Amino acid sequence: MTVTWSNQQIKEFRKTLLDWYDEERRDLPWRQDHDPYHVWISEIMLQQTQVNTVIPYYTRFMKLFPTVSDLANADEAVLLKAWEGLGYYSRAKNLKRAAQQIMADYQGVFPETPEALEDLAGIGPYTAGAIASIAFNVPVPAVDGNAFRVFSRLMEIEADIAKPQTRKIFTDIIAKVIDPDRPGDFNQAIMDLGSSYMTAKNPDPEHSPVKAFDQAYLDGKELDFPVKSKKPKPVDVPYVGLIIRSERGYLMQHRGTTGMLAGFWTFPLIKIADLDLGDDVVMATELAQHVTEYLHRETGITAELTPMGGRAITQVYTHQKWQVNLFGAEVLAQDLSHFPGEWVPQSNLAKLALPKVQIKMMNRLGMDPTK
DNA sequence: GAAGCGTGGTC
DNA sequence: TGACCAAGCTT
């Protein structure tokens, strides 16, 4: 059963949490001030991404784009390159869109209310709450995975946190518990707690500053919370990857503006299901013939494709697991009329924004993706 | 409201 | 190796 707290308990919890935070808060690059631009960029980078991963990206990003104005005017290719390796690349594109909104609608000055913040591209309920509370001291919850985990344990809340409607339950509870005088510190303290004593795996509730408030721990049920339904595992998707080299460089494909890895460049990737091979099991040599015809149809290139051997390159995403089988050929360069790609000299490859699967293909060839 | 969207770390 | 997990948002 969900525990409820008295007003007295709420006050004691706030003091205990904030006293601990004042002593133990992590010193992070984006915590040097409360500039909304700094808070915003860090919060977007931290979505589904760990602190240690974000730190070097954040530092580089601030040198490249020091202000909202710089970001609004950013070159999209430079922006994607700065985000390369962080994943969820729509975050980067939304950052630029939101920066343009701030310049156009607010003369470059950040709006302060959660409602106005949520109207900016890429800012949802969590990020709006984080910016409003941390940068502007607005007493609103910032309900992220940490808040779900911490409060589900403190109060033994059994609602499934994987379900969208569960957010309201937590938002309402945290709205009552949040410290009205220090909402930003309160929200950040919950996050620090969630990434130290109250982690998902191997938590240490025994030494937590708020263990007296942790009902799940007191009942010996720390790991029973949060309740979270499972997601299906990613499905296998077989691909062919083409290593086509000419005197003008490698054949590279631009992945368009929507869907997986939008805006990125890779060696041409063909979903084997798109080759319409029927249900028969296809041998590598036979597959090579089909791909050769496909390549000719799409690019006009005539090439004698050879399977490159070795295991398929594997790339796991949230919903798919790509298995990329490599085929290669040396050809004479020709103009690519309607194919969305270009010949790229090896010396220019590193200037493009390259996703991990492309890095892995290059590594297989013994190429250095950084030059 | 479910599904799509990346990558790196951990056990 | 597989199965989660990590400061979610958009459609």
Short mmCIF file of C-alpha atoms (C1' of nucleotides) in Angstrom, two decimals:
data_model
loop_
_atom_site.label_atom_id
_atom_site.label_comp_id
_atom_site.label_asym_id
_atom_site.label_seq_id
_atom_site.Cartn_x
_atom_site.Cartn_y
_atom_site.Cartn_z
CA MET A 1 0.00 0.00 0.00
CA THR A 2 1.16 3.46 -0.82
CA VAL A 3 2.42 5.39 2.17
CA THR A 4 1.23 8.95 2.81
CA TRP A 5 3.29 11.56 4.65
CA SER A 6 2.10 14.11 7.20
CA ASN A 7 3.05 17.77 6.82
CA GLN A 8 5.56 17.25 9.61
CA GLN A 9 7.19 14.34 7.81
CA ILE A 10 7.32 16.32 4.59
CA LYS A 11 9.19 19.13 6.34
CA GLU A 12 11.64 16.71 7.91
CA PHE A 13 12.23 15.00 4.58
CA ARG A 14 12.99 18.32 2.83
CA LYS A 15 15.50 19.30 5.50
CA THR A 16 17.21 15.90 5.58
CA LEU A 17 17.45 15.76 1.79
CA LEU A 18 18.71 19.32 1.31
CA ASP A 19 21.20 19.12 4.21
CA TRP A 20 22.66 16.05 2.52
CA TYR A 21 22.65 17.76 -0.87
CA ASP A 22 24.44 20.79 0.52
CA GLU A 23 27.25 18.53 1.72
CA GLU A 24 27.41 15.94 -1.04
CA ARG A 25 26.13 17.53 -4.25
CA ARG A 26 28.14 16.49 -7.28
CA ASP A 27 30.27 19.19 -8.85
CA LEU A 28 29.27 19.06 -12.51
CA PRO A 29 30.15 21.45 -15.36
CA TRP A 30 26.53 22.59 -15.77
CA ARG A 31 26.17 23.25 -12.05
CA GLN A 32 28.61 26.17 -12.01
CA ASP A 33 25.70 28.60 -12.41
CA HIS A 34 21.94 28.59 -13.04
CA ASP A 35 22.04 30.04 -16.54
CA PRO A 36 18.94 28.65 -18.29
CA TYR A 37 20.95 27.97 -21.46
CA HIS A 38 23.40 25.82 -19.50
CA VAL A 39 20.61 24.04 -17.64
CA TRP A 40 18.72 23.43 -20.88
CA ILE A 41 21.63 21.99 -22.89
CA SER A 42 22.68 19.71 -20.03
CA GLU A 43 19.14 18.44 -19.45
CA ILE A 44 18.67 17.57 -23.12
CA MET A 45 22.02 15.78 -23.26
CA LEU A 46 21.23 13.88 -20.07
CA GLN A 47 18.02 12.40 -21.46
CA GLN A 48 18.54 8.62 -21.44
CA THR A 49 22.27 9.26 -21.20
CA GLN A 50 24.67 8.86 -18.29
CA VAL A 51 26.47 11.77 -16.63
CA ASN A 52 29.96 10.53 -17.44
CA THR A 53 29.08 10.24 -21.11
CA VAL A 54 27.63 13.75 -21.23
CA ILE A 55 30.47 15.71 -19.57
CA PRO A 56 32.90 15.90 -22.53
CA TYR A 57 30.07 16.54 -25.00
CA TYR A 58 28.72 19.36 -22.85
CA THR A 59 32.12 21.04 -22.56
CA ARG A 60 32.74 20.87 -26.30
CA PHE A 61 29.22 22.03 -27.09
CA MET A 62 29.58 25.18 -24.97
CA LYS A 63 32.80 26.11 -26.80
CA LEU A 64 31.10 25.59 -30.19
CA PHE A 65 27.78 27.23 -29.31
CA PRO A 66 28.25 29.53 -26.28
CA THR A 67 24.84 31.25 -26.52
CA VAL A 68 21.27 30.67 -27.68
CA SER A 69 22.01 32.93 -30.62
CA ASP A 70 25.00 30.84 -31.71
CA LEU A 71 22.86 27.72 -31.54
CA ALA A 72 20.01 29.27 -33.50
CA ASN A 73 22.49 30.05 -36.29
CA ALA A 74 24.34 26.73 -36.09
CA ASP A 75 25.24 24.83 -39.24
CA GLU A 76 23.19 21.64 -39.10
CA ALA A 77 26.11 19.44 -40.19
CA VAL A 78 28.39 20.95 -37.53
CA LEU A 79 25.66 20.47 -34.94
CA LEU A 80 25.17 16.79 -35.83
CA LYS A 81 28.93 16.25 -35.79
CA ALA A 82 29.03 17.74 -32.27
CA TRP A 83 26.28 15.32 -31.24
CA GLU A 84 27.89 12.30 -32.98
CA GLY A 85 27.98 9.34 -30.61
CA LEU A 86 25.40 10.69 -28.14
CA GLY A 87 22.42 9.08 -29.85
CA TYR A 88 18.78 10.16 -30.11
CA TYR A 89 19.82 12.70 -32.72
CA SER A 90 16.43 14.39 -32.96
CA ARG A 91 17.51 15.99 -29.69
CA ALA A 92 20.16 18.00 -31.55
CA LYS A 93 17.80 19.07 -34.32
CA ASN A 94 15.16 20.09 -31.78
CA LEU A 95 17.76 22.13 -29.89
CA LYS A 96 18.35 24.30 -32.93
CA ARG A 97 14.62 24.64 -33.59
CA ALA A 98 13.98 25.66 -29.99
CA ALA A 99 16.85 28.17 -30.10
CA GLN A 100 15.24 29.73 -33.17
CA GLN A 101 11.91 29.85 -31.32
CA ILE A 102 13.55 31.62 -28.39
CA MET A 103 15.15 34.18 -30.71
CA ALA A 104 11.96 34.80 -32.70
CA ASP A 105 9.30 34.60 -29.99
CA TYR A 106 11.21 35.82 -26.92
CA GLN A 107 13.95 38.08 -28.36
CA GLY A 108 16.58 35.60 -27.18
CA VAL A 109 15.45 35.64 -23.54
CA PHE A 110 14.34 32.31 -22.05
CA PRO A 111 10.68 31.99 -21.01
CA GLU A 112 10.34 31.06 -17.35
CA THR A 113 7.12 29.11 -16.95
CA PRO A 114 6.82 25.36 -17.47
CA GLU A 115 3.94 25.92 -19.91
CA ALA A 116 5.96 28.26 -22.13
CA LEU A 117 9.02 26.00 -21.91
CA GLU A 118 7.00 22.97 -23.01
CA ASP A 119 6.07 24.79 -26.21
CA LEU A 120 9.74 24.72 -27.25
CA ALA A 121 10.88 21.87 -29.51
CA GLY A 122 12.24 18.89 -27.61
CA ILE A 123 11.12 20.13 -24.19
CA GLY A 124 8.56 17.90 -22.49
CA PRO A 125 7.16 17.85 -18.97
CA TYR A 126 10.38 16.67 -17.30
CA THR A 127 12.74 19.15 -18.96
CA ALA A 128 10.29 22.03 -18.54
CA GLY A 129 10.13 21.27 -14.81
CA ALA A 130 13.90 20.97 -14.55
CA ILE A 131 14.63 24.29 -16.28
CA ALA A 132 11.84 26.17 -14.49
CA SER A 133 12.90 24.93 -11.06
CA ILE A 134 16.69 25.03 -11.45
CA ALA A 135 17.09 28.22 -13.49
CA PHE A 136 14.07 30.22 -12.28
CA ASN A 137 13.20 28.79 -8.86
CA VAL A 138 9.65 27.87 -9.91
CA PRO A 139 8.29 25.26 -7.44
CA VAL A 140 7.41 22.49 -9.92
CA PRO A 141 8.46 18.81 -9.96
CA ALA A 142 10.95 17.44 -12.48
CA VAL A 143 9.78 13.86 -12.83
CA ASP A 144 12.45 11.75 -14.48
CA GLY A 145 13.48 8.13 -14.05
CA ASN A 146 15.23 8.98 -10.79
CA ALA A 147 12.13 10.63 -9.34
CA PHE A 148 10.02 7.64 -10.36
CA ARG A 149 12.44 5.22 -8.74
CA VAL A 150 13.13 7.22 -5.57
CA PHE A 151 9.53 8.08 -4.73
CA SER A 152 8.18 4.65 -5.68
CA ARG A 153 10.53 3.22 -3.05
CA LEU A 154 10.05 5.92 -0.42
CA MET A 155 6.27 5.50 -0.54
CA GLU A 156 5.85 2.03 -2.05
CA ILE A 157 3.94 3.37 -5.03
CA GLU A 158 2.94 0.36 -7.12
CA ALA A 159 1.77 2.07 -10.31
CA ASP A 160 3.60 0.85 -13.44
CA ILE A 161 6.09 3.58 -14.33
CA ALA A 162 6.23 2.35 -17.94
CA LYS A 163 2.68 3.59 -18.46
CA PRO A 164 2.26 7.26 -19.48
CA GLN A 165 -0.67 7.91 -17.15
CA THR A 166 1.47 7.03 -14.13
CA ARG A 167 3.36 10.32 -14.48
CA LYS A 168 0.41 12.23 -13.01
CA ILE A 169 0.45 10.17 -9.81
CA PHE A 170 4.10 11.02 -9.18
CA THR A 171 3.79 14.65 -10.28
CA ASP A 172 0.95 15.21 -7.83
CA ILE A 173 2.82 13.60 -4.93
CA ILE A 174 6.11 15.38 -5.60
CA ALA A 175 4.29 18.71 -5.99
CA LYS A 176 3.26 18.35 -2.34
CA VAL A 177 6.68 17.24 -1.11
CA ILE A 178 8.91 19.62 -3.09
CA ASP A 179 10.58 22.39 -1.07
CA PRO A 180 8.87 25.63 -2.15
CA ASP A 181 11.95 27.68 -1.23
CA ARG A 182 14.53 25.54 -3.01
CA PRO A 183 12.71 23.61 -5.76
CA GLY A 184 15.73 23.37 -8.07
CA ASP A 185 17.99 21.98 -5.37
CA PHE A 186 15.22 19.62 -4.27
CA ASN A 187 14.81 18.20 -7.79
CA GLN A 188 18.57 17.85 -8.27
CA ALA A 189 18.94 16.24 -4.85
CA ILE A 190 16.40 13.57 -5.86
CA MET A 191 18.46 12.90 -8.98
CA ASP A 192 21.70 12.66 -7.00
CA LEU A 193 19.98 10.31 -4.57
CA GLY A 194 18.71 8.20 -7.46
CA SER A 195 22.19 7.86 -8.89
CA SER A 196 23.93 7.07 -5.60
CA TYR A 197 22.14 5.30 -2.74
CA MET A 198 18.94 4.56 -4.62
CA THR A 199 20.18 3.20 -7.93
CA ALA A 200 18.19 0.70 -9.99
CA LYS A 201 20.70 -2.11 -9.42
CA ASN A 202 22.89 -2.53 -6.35
CA PRO A 203 21.31 0.24 -4.30
CA ASP A 204 22.71 1.04 -0.85
CA PRO A 205 19.60 2.15 1.07
CA GLU A 206 21.22 1.21 4.39
CA HIS A 207 23.53 4.24 4.13
CA SER A 208 21.11 6.57 2.41
CA PRO A 209 20.50 9.92 4.14
CA VAL A 210 16.76 9.33 3.81
CA LYS A 211 16.65 5.70 4.84
CA ALA A 212 14.23 6.52 7.67
CA PHE A 213 11.76 7.69 4.99
CA ASP A 214 12.36 4.70 2.68
CA GLN A 215 9.37 2.43 3.29
CA ALA A 216 10.48 -0.16 0.73
CA TYR A 217 13.85 -0.46 2.48
CA LEU A 218 12.23 -0.61 5.93
CA ASP A 219 10.07 -3.47 4.64
CA GLY A 220 13.01 -5.24 2.98
CA LYS A 221 11.46 -4.63 -0.43
CA GLU A 222 13.83 -2.05 -1.97
CA LEU A 223 14.21 -4.01 -5.20
CA ASP A 224 10.46 -4.57 -5.62
CA PHE A 225 10.23 -0.91 -6.68
CA PRO A 226 9.68 0.71 -9.04
CA VAL A 227 7.11 -1.49 -10.74
CA LYS A 228 7.93 -1.38 -14.44
CA SER A 229 6.51 -3.58 -17.21
CA LYS A 230 8.98 -5.08 -19.67
CA LYS A 231 9.52 -3.92 -23.22
CA PRO A 232 9.76 -6.47 -26.05
CA LYS A 233 13.29 -7.29 -27.11
CA PRO A 234 14.62 -5.83 -30.37
CA VAL A 235 13.88 -7.81 -33.53
CA ASP A 236 16.65 -8.97 -35.88
CA VAL A 237 16.84 -7.01 -39.13
CA PRO A 238 19.33 -8.35 -41.68
CA TYR A 239 21.09 -5.81 -43.90
CA VAL A 240 23.64 -5.75 -46.68
CA GLY A 241 26.36 -3.13 -46.32
CA LEU A 242 28.17 -2.07 -49.50
CA ILE A 243 31.82 -1.10 -49.56
CA ILE A 244 32.14 0.43 -53.02
CA ARG A 245 35.49 2.08 -53.66
CA SER A 246 36.52 4.10 -56.70
CA GLU A 247 39.27 6.53 -57.59
CA ARG A 248 36.97 9.29 -56.24
CA GLY A 249 36.55 7.66 -52.84
CA TYR A 250 33.92 5.56 -51.13
CA LEU A 251 30.28 5.47 -52.13
CA MET A 252 28.38 7.07 -49.23
CA GLN A 253 24.64 7.26 -48.76
CA HIS A 254 22.73 10.10 -47.10
CA ARG A 255 19.93 8.74 -44.95
CA GLY A 256 17.32 11.41 -45.57
CA THR A 257 15.53 13.58 -43.07
CA THR A 258 13.29 11.13 -41.20
CA GLY A 259 13.58 7.81 -39.44
CA MET A 260 16.60 6.01 -38.03
CA LEU A 261 19.85 7.97 -38.18
CA ALA A 262 18.24 10.78 -40.17
CA GLY A 263 20.80 13.21 -41.52
CA PHE A 264 23.71 10.79 -41.26
CA TRP A 265 26.04 9.34 -43.86
CA THR A 266 26.83 5.64 -44.10
CA PHE A 267 28.11 3.14 -46.58
CA PRO A 268 24.98 2.13 -48.55
CA LEU A 269 22.79 -0.07 -46.37
CA ILE A 270 20.13 -2.28 -47.94
CA LYS A 271 17.48 -4.01 -45.88
CA ILE A 272 17.52 -7.56 -47.21
CA ALA A 273 13.73 -7.69 -46.87
CA ASP A 274 13.59 -4.93 -49.53
CA LEU A 275 15.29 -7.19 -52.06
CA ASP A 276 12.12 -9.29 -52.44
CA LEU A 277 13.94 -12.59 -52.35
CA GLY A 278 10.91 -14.65 -51.39
CA ASP A 279 11.02 -17.23 -48.65
CA ASP A 280 13.86 -19.35 -49.99
CA VAL A 281 17.07 -19.51 -48.05
CA VAL A 282 19.59 -17.52 -50.04
CA MET A 283 23.29 -18.38 -50.28
CA ALA A 284 25.87 -15.62 -50.03
CA THR A 285 26.81 -15.88 -53.70
CA GLU A 286 23.19 -15.78 -54.79
CA LEU A 287 22.57 -12.83 -52.48
CA ALA A 288 25.54 -11.08 -54.06
CA GLN A 289 23.84 -11.42 -57.46
CA HIS A 290 20.61 -9.86 -56.17
CA VAL A 291 22.50 -7.01 -54.53
CA THR A 292 24.50 -6.43 -57.71
CA GLU A 293 21.25 -6.00 -59.63
CA TYR A 294 19.84 -3.74 -56.91
CA LEU A 295 22.96 -1.57 -56.96
CA HIS A 296 22.80 -1.25 -60.74
CA ARG A 297 19.12 -0.31 -60.61
CA GLU A 298 19.61 2.34 -57.91
CA THR A 299 22.92 3.88 -58.95
CA GLY A 300 23.76 2.72 -62.43
CA ILE A 301 26.94 1.24 -61.04
CA THR A 302 28.02 -2.07 -62.48
CA ALA A 303 30.11 -3.91 -59.91
CA GLU A 304 31.24 -7.45 -59.24
CA LEU A 305 30.28 -7.71 -55.56
CA THR A 306 32.10 -10.13 -53.32
CA PRO A 307 31.05 -11.20 -49.83
CA MET A 308 33.66 -9.81 -47.45
CA GLY A 309 33.54 -12.72 -45.06
CA GLY A 310 33.75 -12.49 -41.31
CA ARG A 311 30.77 -12.16 -39.06
CA ALA A 312 28.00 -9.71 -39.73
CA ILE A 313 28.35 -6.28 -38.07
CA THR A 314 25.83 -6.15 -35.22
CA GLN A 315 24.24 -2.92 -34.03
CA VAL A 316 21.59 -3.01 -31.30
CA TYR A 317 18.98 -0.29 -31.08
CA THR A 318 16.00 0.07 -28.77
CA HIS A 319 13.63 -1.71 -31.16
CA GLN A 320 15.86 -3.37 -33.73
CA LYS A 321 19.03 -5.38 -33.95
CA TRP A 322 20.78 -4.84 -37.27
CA GLN A 323 22.91 -7.60 -38.74
CA VAL A 324 24.94 -6.04 -41.52
CA ASN A 325 26.57 -8.44 -44.02
CA LEU A 326 29.36 -6.70 -45.91
CA PHE A 327 29.95 -6.92 -49.66
CA GLY A 328 32.67 -5.06 -51.49
CA ALA A 329 33.79 -4.02 -54.95
CA GLU A 330 36.31 -1.79 -56.74
CA VAL A 331 34.70 0.27 -59.50
CA LEU A 332 35.32 3.20 -61.79
CA ALA A 333 33.49 6.27 -60.46
CA GLN A 334 30.48 7.51 -62.34
CA ASP A 335 27.94 10.24 -61.66
CA LEU A 336 25.10 9.25 -59.36
CA SER A 337 21.95 10.71 -60.84
CA HIS A 338 19.06 10.00 -58.49
CA PHE A 339 20.90 8.07 -55.78
CA PRO A 340 20.97 10.01 -52.48
CA GLY A 341 24.69 9.78 -52.04
CA GLU A 342 28.16 10.88 -53.10
CA TRP A 343 31.68 9.67 -53.66
CA VAL A 344 33.66 10.70 -50.61
CA PRO A 345 37.47 10.60 -50.46
CA GLN A 346 38.68 8.71 -47.41
CA SER A 347 40.35 11.88 -46.13
CA ASN A 348 36.94 13.60 -45.96
CA LEU A 349 35.00 10.82 -44.24
CA ALA A 350 35.75 12.03 -40.71
CA LYS A 351 34.20 15.43 -41.47
CA LEU A 352 30.77 13.81 -41.84
CA ALA A 353 28.55 12.91 -38.91
CA LEU A 354 28.88 9.13 -38.71
CA PRO A 355 26.70 6.78 -36.65
CA LYS A 356 28.12 3.89 -34.67
CA VAL A 357 27.22 1.26 -37.25
CA GLN A 358 29.29 3.18 -39.83
CA ILE A 359 32.22 3.37 -37.41
CA LYS A 360 32.01 -0.39 -36.95
CA MET A 361 32.03 -0.99 -40.70
CA MET A 362 35.07 1.25 -41.07
CA ASN A 363 36.83 -0.52 -38.22
CA ARG A 364 36.24 -3.83 -40.01
CA LEU A 365 38.09 -2.40 -43.02
CA GLY A 366 40.98 -1.30 -40.84
CA MET A 367 40.11 2.37 -41.36
CA ASP A 368 40.53 5.00 -38.66
CA PRO A 369 37.14 6.76 -38.36
CA THR A 370 38.79 9.85 -36.86
CA LYS A 371 40.83 10.71 -39.96
"C1'" DG B 1 -1.24 5.46 -25.75
"C1'" DA B 2 1.95 2.66 -28.00
"C1'" DA B 3 5.88 2.81 -30.84
"C1'" DG B 4 10.02 4.97 -32.67
"C1'" DC B 5 14.30 6.87 -31.64
"C1'" DG B 6 21.10 5.61 -30.13
"C1'" DT B 7 24.71 4.63 -27.49
"C1'" DG B 8 27.59 3.06 -23.61
"C1'" DG B 9 27.92 0.74 -19.16
"C1'" DT B 10 27.08 -3.15 -16.07
"C1'" DC B 11 26.41 -7.75 -14.47
"C1'" DT C 1 25.91 -12.68 -24.50
"C1'" DG C 2 21.65 -11.03 -23.34
"C1'" DA C 3 19.03 -8.07 -20.52
"C1'" DC C 4 18.51 -4.09 -18.47
"C1'" DC C 5 19.55 0.58 -17.31
"C1'" DA C 6 20.70 6.00 -18.00
"C1'" DA C 7 18.45 13.47 -15.99
"C1'" DG C 8 12.51 11.56 -22.25
"C1'" DC C 9 10.24 13.55 -26.34
"C1'" DT C 10 7.51 13.14 -30.51
"C1'" DT C 11 4.04 11.31 -33.39
#
